[in-house]
CSV table of C-alpha atoms in Angstrom, one decimal:
chain,number,residue,atom,x,y,z
A,1,MET,CA,0.0,0.0,-0.1
A,2,LEU,CA,1.1,3.5,-0.7
A,3,THR,CA,1.9,5.6,2.4
A,4,GLY,CA,5.0,7.6,1.4
A,5,GLU,CA,6.5,6.6,4.7
A,6,ARG,CA,9.4,4.5,3.6
A,7,THR,CA,10.0,5.5,-0.2
A,8,ILE,CA,11.7,3.0,-2.6
A,9,PRO,CA,13.4,4.0,-5.7
A,10,GLY,CA,12.0,2.5,-9.2
A,11,LEU,CA,8.2,2.2,-8.1
A,12,ASP,CA,5.9,4.1,-10.5
A,13,ILE,CA,3.2,4.7,-7.5
A,14,GLU,CA,6.1,5.6,-5.0
A,15,ASN,CA,7.8,8.1,-7.5
A,16,TYR,CA,6.3,11.4,-6.3
A,17,TRP,CA,7.1,10.9,-2.7
A,18,PHE,CA,10.3,9.4,-3.6
A,19,ARG,CA,11.4,12.5,-5.6
A,20,ARG,CA,10.1,14.7,-2.9
A,21,HIS,CA,12.7,13.1,-0.5
A,22,GLU,CA,15.3,12.8,-2.9
A,23,VAL,CA,15.4,16.6,-3.7
A,24,VAL,CA,16.3,17.2,-0.1
A,25,TYR,CA,19.3,14.8,-0.2
A,26,GLU,CA,20.5,16.2,-3.5
A,27,GLN,CA,20.4,19.9,-2.5
A,28,LEU,CA,22.0,19.2,1.0
A,29,ALA,CA,24.5,16.6,0.1
A,30,PRO,CA,27.2,19.2,-0.8
A,31,ARG,CA,27.3,20.3,2.8
A,32,CYS,CA,28.5,16.7,3.8
A,33,THR,CA,31.5,17.0,1.3
A,34,ARG,CA,34.7,15.4,3.0
A,35,ARG,CA,32.8,15.0,6.3
A,36,GLU,CA,31.8,12.3,8.5
A,37,VAL,CA,28.1,12.1,8.7
A,38,LEU,CA,25.4,10.0,10.6
A,39,GLU,CA,21.9,9.6,8.9
A,40,ALA,CA,19.6,9.0,11.9
A,41,GLY,CA,16.8,7.0,10.4
A,42,CYS,CA,18.3,5.8,7.0
A,43,GLY,CA,15.4,3.7,6.1
A,44,GLU,CA,16.0,1.9,2.5
A,45,GLY,CA,19.4,3.7,2.5
A,46,TYR,CA,19.4,5.3,-1.1
A,47,GLY,CA,19.8,8.8,0.5
A,48,ALA,CA,22.6,7.6,2.7
A,49,ASP,CA,24.4,6.3,-0.4
A,50,LEU,CA,23.8,9.6,-2.2
A,51,ILE,CA,25.6,11.4,0.5
A,52,ALA,CA,28.3,8.8,0.5
A,53,ARG,CA,29.3,10.0,-3.0
A,54,LEU,CA,30.6,13.2,-1.4
A,55,ALA,CA,31.3,12.3,2.3
A,56,LYS,CA,34.3,10.9,3.9
A,57,ARG,CA,32.2,8.5,5.9
A,58,VAL,CA,28.5,7.7,6.2
A,59,ILE,CA,26.9,5.9,9.1
A,60,GLY,CA,23.4,4.7,8.6
A,61,LEU,CA,21.4,4.3,11.6
A,62,ASP,CA,18.0,2.4,11.6
A,63,TYR,CA,15.9,0.8,14.2
A,64,ASP,CA,14.6,-1.9,11.8
A,65,ASP,CA,16.9,-4.8,11.5
A,66,ALA,CA,15.5,-5.8,8.1
A,67,ALA,CA,16.4,-2.1,6.9
A,68,VAL,CA,20.1,-2.4,8.3
A,69,ALA,CA,20.5,-5.8,6.6
A,70,HIS,CA,19.2,-4.3,3.3
A,71,VAL,CA,21.4,-1.4,3.5
A,72,THR,CA,24.3,-3.5,4.1
A,73,ALA,CA,23.8,-5.6,1.1
A,74,ARG,CA,22.7,-2.9,-1.1
A,75,TYR,CA,25.0,0.1,-0.4
A,76,PRO,CA,28.4,-1.0,0.6
A,77,ARG,CA,29.5,2.8,0.9
A,78,VAL,CA,27.4,3.0,3.9
A,79,GLU,CA,28.1,1.7,7.4
A,80,ALA,CA,24.8,0.4,8.4
A,81,VAL,CA,24.0,0.2,12.2
A,82,GLN,CA,21.1,-1.1,14.3
A,83,GLY,CA,20.1,1.4,16.9
A,84,ASN,CA,17.6,3.7,18.8
A,85,LEU,CA,17.3,7.3,17.9
A,86,ALA,CA,16.8,8.3,21.4
A,87,GLU,CA,20.1,6.8,22.3
A,88,LEU,CA,22.4,7.1,19.4
A,89,PRO,CA,25.0,4.3,19.7
A,90,LEU,CA,28.1,6.6,18.9
A,91,PRO,CA,30.5,8.3,21.3
A,92,ASP,CA,30.5,12.0,22.2
A,93,ALA,CA,31.7,14.3,19.3
A,94,ALA,CA,31.9,11.5,16.7
A,95,VAL,CA,30.7,13.1,13.5
A,96,ASP,CA,30.5,16.5,11.7
A,97,VAL,CA,26.9,16.1,10.3
A,98,VAL,CA,23.8,14.4,11.6
A,99,VAL,CA,21.2,14.1,8.9
A,100,ASN,CA,17.4,13.3,9.8
A,101,PHE,CA,15.1,13.5,6.9
A,102,GLN,CA,11.4,12.5,7.3
A,103,VAL,CA,11.9,10.8,10.5
A,104,ILE,CA,11.5,13.1,13.4
A,105,GLU,CA,7.6,13.3,13.0
A,106,HIS,CA,7.6,9.6,14.0
A,107,LEU,CA,9.5,10.1,17.2
A,108,TRP,CA,8.0,10.2,20.8
A,109,ASP,CA,10.7,12.2,22.4
A,110,GLN,CA,12.0,14.6,19.8
A,111,ALA,CA,13.7,16.9,22.5
A,112,GLN,CA,15.7,13.7,23.8
A,113,PHE,CA,16.7,13.1,19.9
A,114,ILE,CA,17.9,16.8,19.7
A,115,ALA,CA,20.0,16.4,22.9
A,116,GLU,CA,21.5,13.1,21.4
A,117,CYS,CA,22.3,14.8,18.1
A,118,ALA,CA,24.0,17.8,19.9
A,119,ARG,CA,26.2,15.1,22.0
A,120,VAL,CA,27.4,13.2,19.0
A,121,LEU,CA,28.2,16.3,16.9
A,122,ARG,CA,31.5,18.0,16.9
A,123,PRO,CA,31.6,21.8,17.8
A,124,GLY,CA,30.6,23.6,14.4
A,125,GLY,CA,28.7,20.4,13.3
A,126,LEU,CA,25.6,20.6,11.3
A,127,LEU,CA,22.2,19.0,12.1
A,128,MET,CA,20.1,18.8,9.0
A,129,ILE,CA,16.3,17.9,9.1
A,130,SER,CA,13.4,17.6,7.1
A,131,THR,CA,9.8,16.9,8.3
A,132,PRO,CA,6.3,17.4,6.9
A,133,ASN,CA,4.8,21.1,7.6
A,134,ARG,CA,2.1,20.4,10.0
A,135,ILE,CA,0.0,23.5,8.8
A,136,THR,CA,-0.2,22.0,5.3
A,137,PHE,CA,0.1,18.2,6.0
A,138,SER,CA,-2.4,18.1,8.8
A,139,PRO,CA,-4.4,21.4,8.3
A,140,GLY,CA,-6.1,22.7,11.5
A,141,ARG,CA,-5.2,19.7,13.5
A,142,ASP,CA,-3.2,19.1,16.7
A,143,THR,CA,-3.2,15.4,16.1
A,144,PRO,CA,-1.7,14.3,12.8
A,145,ILE,CA,-3.8,12.7,10.1
A,146,ASN,CA,-1.1,10.3,9.2
A,147,PRO,CA,-1.4,7.3,11.7
A,148,PHE,CA,2.4,6.7,11.6
A,149,HIS,CA,3.2,10.2,12.8
A,150,THR,CA,3.4,11.1,16.5
A,151,ARG,CA,4.0,14.7,16.7
A,152,GLU,CA,4.3,17.2,13.4
A,153,LEU,CA,5.9,20.6,13.4
A,154,ASN,CA,5.6,23.9,11.9
A,155,ALA,CA,8.5,26.2,11.2
A,156,ALA,CA,8.2,27.9,14.4
A,157,GLU,CA,7.9,24.7,16.5
A,158,LEU,CA,10.9,23.1,14.7
A,159,THR,CA,13.0,26.3,15.4
A,160,GLU,CA,11.9,26.2,19.0
A,161,LEU,CA,13.0,22.6,19.3
A,162,LEU,CA,16.3,23.2,17.9
A,163,VAL,CA,17.1,26.3,19.8
A,164,ASP,CA,15.9,24.7,23.0
A,165,GLY,CA,18.2,22.1,22.3
A,166,GLY,CA,21.3,24.1,22.3
A,167,PHE,CA,21.5,24.7,18.3
A,168,VAL,CA,22.0,28.0,16.5
A,169,MET,CA,19.9,28.2,13.5
A,170,ASP,CA,21.5,28.3,10.0
A,171,GLY,CA,18.6,28.3,8.1
A,172,MET,CA,14.8,27.3,7.5
A,173,PHE,CA,13.4,26.4,4.1
A,174,GLY,CA,10.5,25.0,2.6
A,175,VAL,CA,9.8,22.2,-0.2
A,176,PHE,CA,7.3,23.7,-3.0
A,177,HIS,CA,5.7,22.3,-6.2
A,178,GLY,CA,7.6,23.9,-9.1
A,179,PRO,CA,5.7,24.6,-12.4
A,180,ALA,CA,5.4,21.1,-13.7
A,181,LEU,CA,3.7,20.0,-10.5
A,182,GLN,CA,1.6,23.0,-10.3
A,183,GLN,CA,0.2,22.1,-13.8
A,184,MET,CA,-0.3,18.5,-12.5
A,185,ASP,CA,-2.1,19.8,-9.5
A,186,ALA,CA,-4.6,21.7,-11.9
A,187,ARG,CA,-5.0,18.7,-14.1
A,188,HIS,CA,-6.0,16.4,-11.0
A,189,GLY,CA,-8.7,18.6,-9.2
A,190,GLY,CA,-6.3,20.8,-7.7
A,191,SER,CA,-3.9,18.5,-5.9
A,192,ILE,CA,-1.9,15.6,-7.4
A,193,ILE,CA,-1.1,14.6,-3.7
A,194,ASP,CA,-5.0,14.2,-2.8
A,195,ALA,CA,-5.7,12.6,-5.9
A,196,GLN,CA,-2.9,9.8,-4.9
A,197,ILE,CA,-4.1,9.5,-1.4
A,198,GLU,CA,-7.6,9.0,-2.7
A,199,ARG,CA,-6.7,6.2,-4.9
A,200,ALA,CA,-4.5,4.6,-2.1
A,201,VAL,CA,-7.2,4.7,0.7
A,202,ALA,CA,-9.8,3.5,-1.7
A,203,ALA,CA,-7.4,0.5,-3.1
A,204,ALA,CA,-8.8,1.6,-6.5
A,205,PRO,CA,-7.1,1.4,-9.9
A,206,TRP,CA,-5.3,4.5,-10.8
A,207,PRO,CA,-6.1,6.2,-14.0
A,208,ALA,CA,-3.7,6.1,-16.7
A,209,GLY,CA,-3.1,9.9,-16.7
A,210,LEU,CA,-2.5,10.1,-13.0
A,211,LEU,CA,-0.1,7.2,-13.1
A,212,ALA,CA,1.8,8.7,-16.0
A,213,ASP,CA,2.0,12.1,-14.2
A,214,VAL,CA,3.3,10.6,-11.0
A,215,ALA,CA,5.8,8.4,-12.7
A,216,SER,CA,7.1,11.5,-14.5
A,217,VAL,CA,8.0,13.5,-11.6
A,218,THR,CA,11.6,14.4,-11.1
A,219,SER,CA,13.4,15.8,-8.2
A,220,ALA,CA,14.0,19.1,-10.3
A,221,ASP,CA,10.1,19.4,-10.2
A,222,PHE,CA,10.5,20.7,-6.6
A,223,ASP,CA,11.8,24.0,-5.3
A,224,ILE,CA,13.4,24.4,-1.9
A,225,LEU,CA,13.0,28.1,-0.9
A,226,SER,CA,13.9,30.3,1.8
A,227,ALA,CA,11.7,32.7,3.7
A,228,THR,CA,12.8,35.6,1.5
A,229,GLU,CA,11.6,33.6,-1.4
A,230,ARG,CA,8.4,32.2,-0.4
A,231,GLU,CA,6.2,31.9,2.7
A,232,ILE,CA,7.5,29.1,4.8
A,233,ASP,CA,4.1,28.2,6.3
A,234,ASP,CA,2.7,27.5,2.7
A,235,SER,CA,5.4,24.8,2.1
A,236,LEU,CA,4.8,21.0,2.0
A,237,ASP,CA,8.0,20.0,3.9
A,238,LEU,CA,10.4,21.8,6.2
A,239,VAL,CA,14.0,21.7,5.9
A,240,ALA,CA,16.1,23.0,8.8
A,241,ILE,CA,19.8,23.4,9.1
A,242,ALA,CA,21.4,24.0,12.6
A,243,VAL,CA,24.6,24.5,14.1
A,244,ARG,CA,26.2,22.8,17.2
A,245,PRO,CA,28.0,25.6,19.0
């Protein structure tokens, strides 16, 4: 079933969500160049492998044993480790960058995770987080619509979480549909996201036009923009970059 929770490369019906995640890896990976990186919550592992093209070392951490075994077998550039994000299995000041993309919304104790990131990062290290924007993902609700999420955040709440955890904000950005995806939205009743979810919930066949559009999406169809370029509260996903002093 399509959930968008653990995206897998190469599946037509997953392609929109895969590309929406992939664009963040692609645009932030250069910040990992020649650095030691922990991806906390590496999932399938494609993102950790993308970062490993530039980084000195990448540790891919996941709680799920099957995911760790998969990453080990498929992505030899990534050091796959099983562990709990609330107690990162690394010594103090062990890495230069912690990456946490589309994971923090699943955690029960987000503040504890942020504290652990501060502990394992070296001074001047980066924490890079992406997460669905609560305002647009679960509009008007305190409880997430998505049953896999425990607590969703808006930009102000994510900023507060990071600052309270001892980090200094380097930037807050939003992920938006670019022109091609805006045209797809128009073709599918105003939202290609809603069109996909409707089919998945109903377990109904996908119309050929919807499937073709979803399969054609690339990471270049998404824009990652700052608050000076677009209202962050209108974004689909948030992308935060913070520095450990």
